[in-house]
Amino acid sequence: MRATKGNIIRVIRDAVLDAHDFSLHNTGCALNKSPEYLMAVWVGKAVCDIFPTCAVNFEYSVQAMMVDLGIAIDDDEFIEHRINGRFDLVIKSRKTNLPLHIVEFKRGKKFSTAFEDVKRLALISDRVEQGNKVESNFFVYVTKYKIESLVDSLKESLANEYDKKSYANKIGVSLVSSETVSIHEDESLNFAIVEVKF
């Protein structure tokens, strides 16, 4: 299978659902109560198993990513948004070792931290050359709350930034995949993959 954006989205979705099944049946905890790194590891393994042309890095530093992509380390907007932070998962080309997509994971109702991650993903998208695959990055969310609330909250937060930052009104946030699964008879969990791009 070719590592197209659509195929990668499908693999991410299936891997997150598999991680949920594993966690629920072997630890007794739904994925929203499990560590976020479980999703990253499960998705990373699935990407490497299904796409032989892909490799991955976990907890990849933002500064290393900037060096890989030729982005200036002294970029003021990156300094503002945790240049010393790390990306949960980076999908890379096995041949060139260059990044293809960044994937961030969140669970629960962390809308405020989700917004910061989205802005950082968008800044990466903005700084790469047009046509680079890293123009599109993904944000995976696991929550008991409505997925529409997440996307609306992110869009509203971006709208509030319009007057503060010139890049805010250029950030595209779109829901590309969502699933609802049962945890118990009267309880369900929502999964979403949001694409972030400039």
XYZ file of N, CA and C in Angstrom:
594
model
N 0.842 -1.196 0.000
C 0.000 0.000 0.000
C 0.880 1.249 0.000
N 0.510 2.212 -0.848
C 1.275 3.458 -0.929
C 0.939 4.358 0.258
N 1.946 5.111 0.686
C 1.767 5.982 1.846
C 1.179 7.326 1.433
N -0.015 7.285 0.849
C -0.714 8.517 0.505
C -1.349 9.091 1.768
N -1.743 10.351 1.701
C -2.354 10.981 2.874
C -3.623 10.232 3.299
N -4.453 9.875 2.330
C -5.688 9.165 2.654
C -5.424 7.822 3.310
N -4.436 7.083 2.794
C -4.106 5.783 3.383
C -3.535 5.941 4.788
N -2.717 6.965 4.989
C -2.146 7.202 6.320
C -3.257 7.543 7.321
N -4.222 8.339 6.903
C -5.352 8.665 7.788
C -6.098 7.390 8.183
N -6.335 6.508 7.218
C -7.051 5.253 7.518
C -6.256 4.377 8.479
N -4.944 4.321 8.293
C -4.107 3.513 9.181
C -4.090 4.099 10.590
N -4.013 5.416 10.693
C -4.068 6.062 12.011
C -5.381 5.709 12.708
N -6.486 5.846 11.994
C -7.809 5.544 12.573
C -7.875 4.103 13.067
N -7.493 3.161 12.206
C -7.580 1.746 12.579
C -6.665 1.423 13.759
N -5.470 2.015 13.776
C -4.512 1.733 14.850
C -5.005 2.274 16.185
N -5.615 3.458 16.175
C -6.140 4.034 17.422
C -7.280 3.177 17.950
N -8.140 2.691 17.070
C -9.229 1.806 17.499
C -8.679 0.489 18.044
N -7.631 -0.038 17.408
C -6.988 -1.258 17.913
C -6.365 -1.028 19.285
N -5.735 0.141 19.474
C -5.146 0.472 20.774
C -6.223 0.543 21.853
N -7.385 1.075 21.496
C -8.501 1.136 22.435
C -8.950 -0.264 22.838
N -9.115 -1.149 21.845
C -9.528 -2.528 22.141
C -8.517 -3.219 23.048
N -7.231 -3.046 22.739
C -6.177 -3.646 23.558
C -6.258 -3.134 24.998
N -6.358 -1.822 25.137
C -6.373 -1.227 26.465
C -7.598 -1.668 27.258
N -8.754 -1.653 26.615
C -10.001 -2.001 27.304
C -9.999 -3.460 27.758
N -9.524 -4.347 26.893
C -9.588 -5.783 27.200
C -8.440 -6.287 28.062
N -7.322 -5.557 28.094
C -6.158 -6.052 28.838
C -5.823 -5.249 30.083
N -6.299 -4.017 30.148
C -6.046 -3.216 31.355
C -7.334 -2.813 32.062
N -8.454 -2.997 31.376
C -9.728 -2.590 31.945
C -10.000 -1.100 31.797
N -9.081 -0.376 31.138
C -9.235 1.075 30.953
C -9.521 1.398 29.491
N -10.487 2.271 29.280
C -10.712 2.787 27.930
C -9.532 3.676 27.550
N -9.408 3.989 26.271
C -8.225 4.713 25.791
C -8.128 6.122 26.376
N -9.257 6.710 26.725
C -9.208 8.052 27.314
C -8.650 8.043 28.734
N -8.491 6.856 29.318
C -7.903 6.728 30.655
C -6.497 6.129 30.599
N -6.020 5.837 29.405
C -4.694 5.249 29.216
C -3.698 6.334 28.823
N -2.399 6.078 28.992
C -1.396 7.091 28.607
C -1.465 7.402 27.115
N -1.240 8.655 26.772
C -1.301 9.056 25.367
C -0.243 8.355 24.521
N 0.892 7.983 25.146
C 1.951 7.340 24.361
C 1.512 5.995 23.798
N 0.488 5.361 24.420
C -0.008 4.093 23.887
C -0.511 4.286 22.462
N -1.242 5.380 22.226
C -1.724 5.655 20.869
C -0.562 5.885 19.919
N 0.424 6.660 20.358
C 1.567 6.972 19.495
C 2.313 5.707 19.085
N 2.561 4.825 20.051
C 3.291 3.585 19.760
C 2.480 2.693 18.831
N 1.186 2.581 19.095
C 0.331 1.714 18.275
C 0.267 2.225 16.840
N 0.110 3.533 16.688
C 0.047 4.117 15.342
C 1.402 3.998 14.651
N 2.481 4.286 15.368
C 3.818 4.190 14.777
C 4.119 2.796 14.255
N 3.762 1.781 15.042
C 3.991 0.391 14.618
C 3.164 0.057 13.375
N 1.903 0.476 13.376
C 1.036 0.188 12.238
C 1.567 0.851 10.961
N 2.022 2.101 11.075
C 2.558 2.815 9.907
C 3.758 2.067 9.333
N 4.659 1.629 10.204
C 5.861 0.918 9.730
C 5.520 -0.463 9.173
N 4.544 -1.133 9.763
C 4.143 -2.470 9.293
C 3.478 -2.401 7.923
N 2.671 -1.368 7.701
C 1.855 -1.299 6.485
C 2.556 -0.559 5.350
N 3.381 0.427 5.710
C 4.082 1.203 4.676
C 5.587 0.962 4.786
N 6.149 0.068 3.998
C 7.587 -0.234 4.093
C 8.482 0.951 3.771
N 7.943 1.979 3.117
C 8.745 3.159 2.778
C 8.810 4.163 3.932
N 8.076 3.889 5.018
C 7.999 4.840 6.131
C 8.761 4.365 7.362
N 9.306 5.315 8.086
C 9.895 5.094 9.407
C 9.231 6.099 10.352
N 9.494 5.985 11.647
C 8.880 6.910 12.602
C 9.883 7.336 13.674
N 9.591 8.470 14.299
C 10.284 8.909 15.508
C 9.236 9.253 16.555
N 9.502 8.856 17.794
C 8.622 9.198 18.904
C 9.243 10.333 19.709
N 8.379 11.203 20.259
C 8.842 12.311 21.094
C 9.975 13.076 20.393
N 9.730 13.425 19.143
C 10.755 14.068 18.318
C 10.805 15.561 18.626
N 11.985 16.077 18.898
C 12.090 17.466 19.345
C 11.708 18.441 18.229
N 11.061 19.516 18.638
C 10.652 20.550 17.687
C 11.882 21.144 17.004
N 12.955 21.354 17.770
C 14.159 21.933 17.181
C 14.774 21.010 16.130
N 14.790 19.694 16.405
C 15.314 18.743 15.414
C 14.461 18.766 14.152
N 13.154 18.861 14.333
C 12.249 18.947 13.187
C 12.538 20.197 12.365
N 12.762 21.317 13.044
C 13.052 22.563 12.345
C 14.344 22.466 11.546
N 15.349 21.814 12.121
C 16.621 21.615 11.405
C 16.392 20.741 10.178
N 15.623 19.644 10.355
C 15.319 18.741 9.233
C 14.665 19.483 8.072
N 13.798 20.439 8.424
C 13.006 21.126 7.402
C 13.606 22.459 6.968
N 14.779 22.835 7.535
C 15.424 24.077 7.149
C 14.738 25.311 7.680
N 14.049 25.186 8.835
C 13.365 26.327 9.451
C 14.312 26.968 10.463
N 14.382 28.267 10.470
C 15.300 28.979 11.367
C 14.946 28.724 12.830
N 15.958 28.353 13.621
C 15.756 28.059 15.045
C 15.332 29.302 15.819
N 15.716 30.489 15.335
C 15.374 31.725 16.044
C 14.047 32.326 15.577
N 13.213 31.522 14.928
C 11.898 31.965 14.480
C 11.070 32.392 15.697
N 10.695 33.663 15.751
C 10.022 34.222 16.928
C 8.729 33.507 17.277
N 7.938 33.158 16.273
C 6.648 32.529 16.551
C 6.822 31.120 17.112
N 7.872 30.412 16.692
C 8.140 29.094 17.271
C 8.608 29.219 18.720
N 9.429 30.215 18.979
C 9.903 30.432 20.353
C 8.714 30.635 21.280
N 7.700 31.322 20.789
C 6.492 31.579 21.580
C 5.702 30.293 21.836
N 5.793 29.340 20.918
C 4.997 28.120 21.036
C 5.867 26.887 21.307
N 6.612 26.937 22.387
C 7.356 25.789 22.932
C 8.335 25.179 21.931
N 9.326 25.971 21.543
C 10.357 25.458 20.642
C 11.122 24.302 21.285
N 11.144 24.251 22.617
C 11.836 23.163 23.314
C 10.956 21.939 23.529
N 9.744 21.976 22.973
C 8.827 20.854 23.132
C 9.154 19.697 22.204
N 8.260 18.711 22.206
C 8.431 17.516 21.382
C 7.116 17.157 20.695
N 7.229 16.611 19.501
C 6.066 16.100 18.791
C 5.892 14.620 19.157
N 4.651 14.205 19.396
C 4.387 12.832 19.833
C 4.907 11.800 18.840
N 4.592 12.006 17.572
C 4.973 11.035 16.536
C 5.270 11.774 15.232
N 6.397 11.426 14.627
C 6.741 11.972 13.313
C 6.902 10.803 12.346
N 6.130 10.848 11.268
C 6.246 9.839 10.206
C 7.259 10.360 9.195
N 8.258 9.523 8.891
C 9.351 9.969 8.029
C 9.530 9.030 6.840
N 10.204 9.524 5.824
C 10.598 8.680 4.697
C 11.776 7.814 5.120
N 11.662 6.515 4.911
C 12.766 5.612 5.277
C 13.976 5.856 4.376
N 13.724 6.304 3.143
C 14.813 6.515 2.186
C 15.582 7.805 2.483
N 14.863 8.899 2.716
C 15.521 10.204 2.883
C 15.653 10.631 4.346
N 14.901 9.966 5.223
C 14.843 10.304 6.656
C 14.208 11.677 6.898
N 13.551 12.226 5.893
C 12.883 13.517 6.047
C 11.445 13.326 6.531
N 10.926 14.270 7.323
C 9.555 14.159 7.846
C 8.508 14.202 6.735
N 7.467 13.402 6.913
C 6.325 13.415 6.003
C 5.094 14.035 6.674
N 4.805 13.593 7.896
C 3.661 14.117 8.644
C 3.979 14.081 10.135
N 3.378 15.015 10.875
C 3.463 15.028 12.327
C 2.098 14.615 12.862
N 2.103 13.787 13.917
C 0.846 13.365 14.539
C 0.929 13.663 16.032
N -0.046 14.418 16.540
C -0.140 14.711 17.968
C -1.374 14.011 18.534
N -1.313 13.593 19.788
C -2.400 12.841 20.417
C -2.858 13.543 21.690
N -4.183 13.575 21.903
C -4.737 14.133 23.127
C -5.943 13.287 23.554
N -6.188 13.246 24.860
C -7.360 12.547 25.385
C -8.039 13.438 26.413
N -9.299 13.134 26.718
C -10.027 13.921 27.705
C -10.595 15.182 27.095
N -10.526 16.276 27.836
C -11.099 17.547 27.371
C -10.062 18.658 27.491
N -8.890 18.434 26.898
C -7.793 19.394 26.992
C -7.831 20.369 25.822
N -8.913 21.129 25.707
C -9.044 22.020 24.569
C -7.938 23.068 24.527
N -7.524 23.575 25.686
C -6.527 24.650 25.699
C -5.174 24.150 25.194
N -4.729 22.980 25.669
C -3.456 22.440 25.192
C -3.582 21.960 23.754
N -4.767 21.499 23.381
C -4.988 21.096 21.991
C -4.773 22.285 21.064
N -5.247 23.442 21.474
C -5.120 24.647 20.651
C -3.652 24.998 20.442
N -2.835 24.902 21.485
C -1.410 25.205 21.356
C -0.737 24.230 20.386
N -1.096 22.939 20.476
C -0.530 21.941 19.555
C -0.928 22.239 18.120
N -2.184 22.628 17.927
C -2.671 22.937 16.586
C -1.898 24.110 15.993
N -1.658 25.143 16.786
C -0.906 26.298 16.283
C 0.521 25.902 15.905
N 1.117 25.028 16.697
C 2.491 24.614 16.400
C 2.545 23.767 15.121
N 1.558 22.881 14.946
C 1.485 22.094 13.711
C 1.299 23.014 12.507
N 0.462 24.040 12.680
C 0.210 24.965 11.577
C 1.448 25.778 11.223
N 2.230 26.148 12.230
C 3.461 26.900 11.967
C 4.439 26.066 11.136
N 4.550 24.777 11.459
C 5.392 23.884 10.652
C 4.886 23.869 9.216
N 3.562 23.711 9.050
C 2.975 23.679 7.710
C 3.285 24.943 6.924
N 3.267 26.069 7.621
C 3.484 27.357 6.969
C 4.930 27.547 6.525
N 5.869 26.985 7.294
C 7.281 27.274 7.038
C 7.904 26.381 5.963
N 7.274 25.270 5.624
C 7.869 24.381 4.613
C 7.494 24.853 3.222
N 8.251 24.392 2.235
C 7.980 24.772 0.855
C 6.652 24.191 0.393
N 5.985 24.910 -0.493
C 4.705 24.442 -1.011
C 4.886 23.094 -1.702
N 3.982 22.153 -1.396
C 4.069 20.824 -1.968
C 4.719 19.814 -1.052
N 5.396 20.294 0.000
C 5.977 19.385 0.989
C 4.852 18.701 1.743
N 4.979 17.377 1.981
C 3.906 16.634 2.654
C 3.639 17.147 4.063
N 4.644 17.761 4.691
C 4.475 18.253 6.059
C 3.553 19.474 6.095
N 3.077 19.890 4.921
C 2.034 20.922 4.905
C 0.773 20.425 5.599
N 0.575 19.091 5.617
C -0.588 18.493 6.287
C -0.128 17.667 7.470
N -0.648 17.999 8.645
C -0.323 17.259 9.866
C -1.614 16.875 10.572
N -1.513 15.979 11.555
C -2.731 15.415 12.125
C -2.756 15.496 13.646
N -3.957 15.686 14.129
C -4.206 15.802 15.554
C -5.255 14.745 15.893
N -4.902 13.773 16.743
C -5.813 12.685 17.110
C -6.370 12.959 18.499
N -7.681 12.907 18.603
C -8.347 13.249 19.863
C -9.252 12.113 20.313
N -9.178 11.754 21.592
C -10.018 10.707 22.179
C -10.749 11.323 23.363
N -12.063 11.294 23.329
C -12.833 11.988 24.364
C -14.238 11.402 24.498
N -14.850 11.605 25.662
C -16.266 11.272 25.845
C -17.151 12.414 25.363
N -16.545 13.555 25.118
C -17.299 14.729 24.707
C -17.538 14.718 23.197
N -18.456 15.525 22.748
C -18.806 15.548 21.338
C -17.634 16.050 20.495
N -17.384 15.335 19.410
C -16.298 15.715 18.505
C -16.543 17.100 17.917
N -17.814 17.392 17.626
C -18.138 18.708 17.071
C -17.690 19.818 18.016
N -17.772 19.552 19.333
C -17.349 20.545 20.324
C -15.860 20.828 20.202
N -15.076 19.775 19.940
C -13.631 19.939 19.783
C -13.316 20.818 18.582
N -13.858 20.460 17.429
C -13.555 21.197 16.204
C -14.054 22.636 16.312
N -15.262 22.807 16.839
C -15.802 24.166 17.010
C -14.945 24.982 17.967
N -14.473 24.330 19.045
C -13.643 25.024 20.025
C -12.322 25.471 19.403
N -11.715 24.607 18.605
C -10.465 24.961 17.946
C -10.676 26.115 16.969
N -11.740 26.050 16.198
C -12.012 27.115 15.231
C -12.307 28.439 15.937
N -13.051 28.359 17.050
C -13.368 29.565 17.807
C -12.102 30.181 18.402
N -11.217 29.322 18.926
C -9.970 29.819 19.499
C -9.111 30.480 18.432
N -9.086 29.887 17.246
C -8.324 30.479 16.146
C -8.927 31.816 15.733
N -10.258 31.893 15.720
C -10.924 33.137 15.362
C -10.566 34.246 16.350
N -10.434 33.886 17.615
C -10.086 34.876 18.637
C -8.656 35.376 18.490
N -7.843 34.628 17.740
C -6.446 35.007 17.539
C -6.255 35.916 16.326
N -7.281 36.098 15.506
C -7.132 36.812 14.238
C -6.451 38.164 14.378
N -6.851 38.907 15.386
C -6.304 40.246 15.537
C -4.931 40.253 16.191
N -4.543 39.097 16.779
C -3.276 39.037 17.505
C -2.128 38.556 16.619
N -2.411 37.589 15.772
C -1.366 36.998 14.939
C -1.823 36.938 13.487
N -0.940 37.317 12.593
C -1.310 37.356 11.184
C -1.564 35.963 10.614
N -0.957 34.930 11.212
C -1.094 33.590 10.644
C -2.391 32.895 11.048
N -3.075 33.397 12.099
C -4.194 32.652 12.676
C -5.323 32.418 11.680
N -5.609 33.414 10.846
C -6.729 33.247 9.922
C -6.357 32.416 8.700
N -5.128 31.925 8.660
C -4.705 31.066 7.550
C -4.695 29.585 7.940
N -4.900 29.292 9.214
C -4.824 27.909 9.679
C -6.101 27.170 9.317
N -5.944 26.047 8.625
C -7.086 25.208 8.280
C -7.208 24.042 9.244
N -8.375 23.891 9.841
C -8.649 22.789 10.766
C -9.873 22.042 10.243
N -9.700 20.781 9.861
C -10.837 20.037 9.320
C -10.869 18.615 9.865
N -12.062 18.158 10.169
C -12.268 16.801 10.665
C -12.195 15.844 9.482
N -11.235 14.903 9.504
C -11.076 13.981 8.370
C -11.518 12.564 8.702
N -11.706 12.267 9.993
C -12.183 10.935 10.375
C -12.729 10.998 11.797
N -13.822 10.285 12.048
C -14.347 10.206 13.409
C -15.071 8.874 13.607
N -15.006 8.370 14.811
C -15.644 7.101 15.175
C -16.186 7.217 16.590
N -17.271 6.508 16.862
C -17.791 6.368 18.215
C -17.841 4.892 18.548
N -17.248 4.516 19.688
C -17.240 3.110 20.096
C -17.837 2.987 21.488
N -18.397 1.818 21.758
C -18.999 1.568 23.064
C -17.934 1.131 24.063
N -18.009 1.683 25.270
C -17.127 1.239 26.359
C -17.886 0.246 27.227
N -19.049 0.669 27.682
C -19.969 -0.172 28.443
C -21.356 0.022 27.846
N -22.343 -0.585 28.426
C -23.688 -0.511 27.854
C -24.187 0.919 27.698
N -23.900 1.758 28.676
C -24.427 3.117 28.644
C -23.345 4.179 28.479
N -22.186 3.761 27.968
C -21.064 4.694 27.872
C -20.348 4.509 26.538
N -19.987 5.633 25.908
C -19.282 5.549 24.622
C -18.104 6.510 24.605
N -17.240 6.305 23.624
C -16.025 7.102 23.488
C -15.916 7.566 22.042
N -15.506 8.815 21.857
C -15.387 9.393 20.521
C -13.926 9.559 20.124
N -13.644 9.232 18.872
C -12.309 9.376 18.294
C -12.383 10.334 17.126
N -11.391 11.201 17.017
C -11.361 12.125 15.887
C -9.950 12.285 15.363
N -9.829 12.431 14.053
C -8.562 12.833 13.437
C -8.828 14.169 12.762
N -8.099 15.180 13.183
C -8.245 16.524 12.628
C -7.003 16.836 11.802
N -7.208 17.257 10.577
C -6.080 17.673 9.731
C -5.815 19.153 9.965
N -4.554 19.481 10.137
C -4.151 20.873 10.365
C -3.215 21.293 9.231
N -3.546 22.376 8.558
C -2.661 22.853 7.501
C -2.881 24.339 7.285
N -1.929 24.948 6.592
C -2.025 26.359 6.252
C -2.712 26.482 4.918
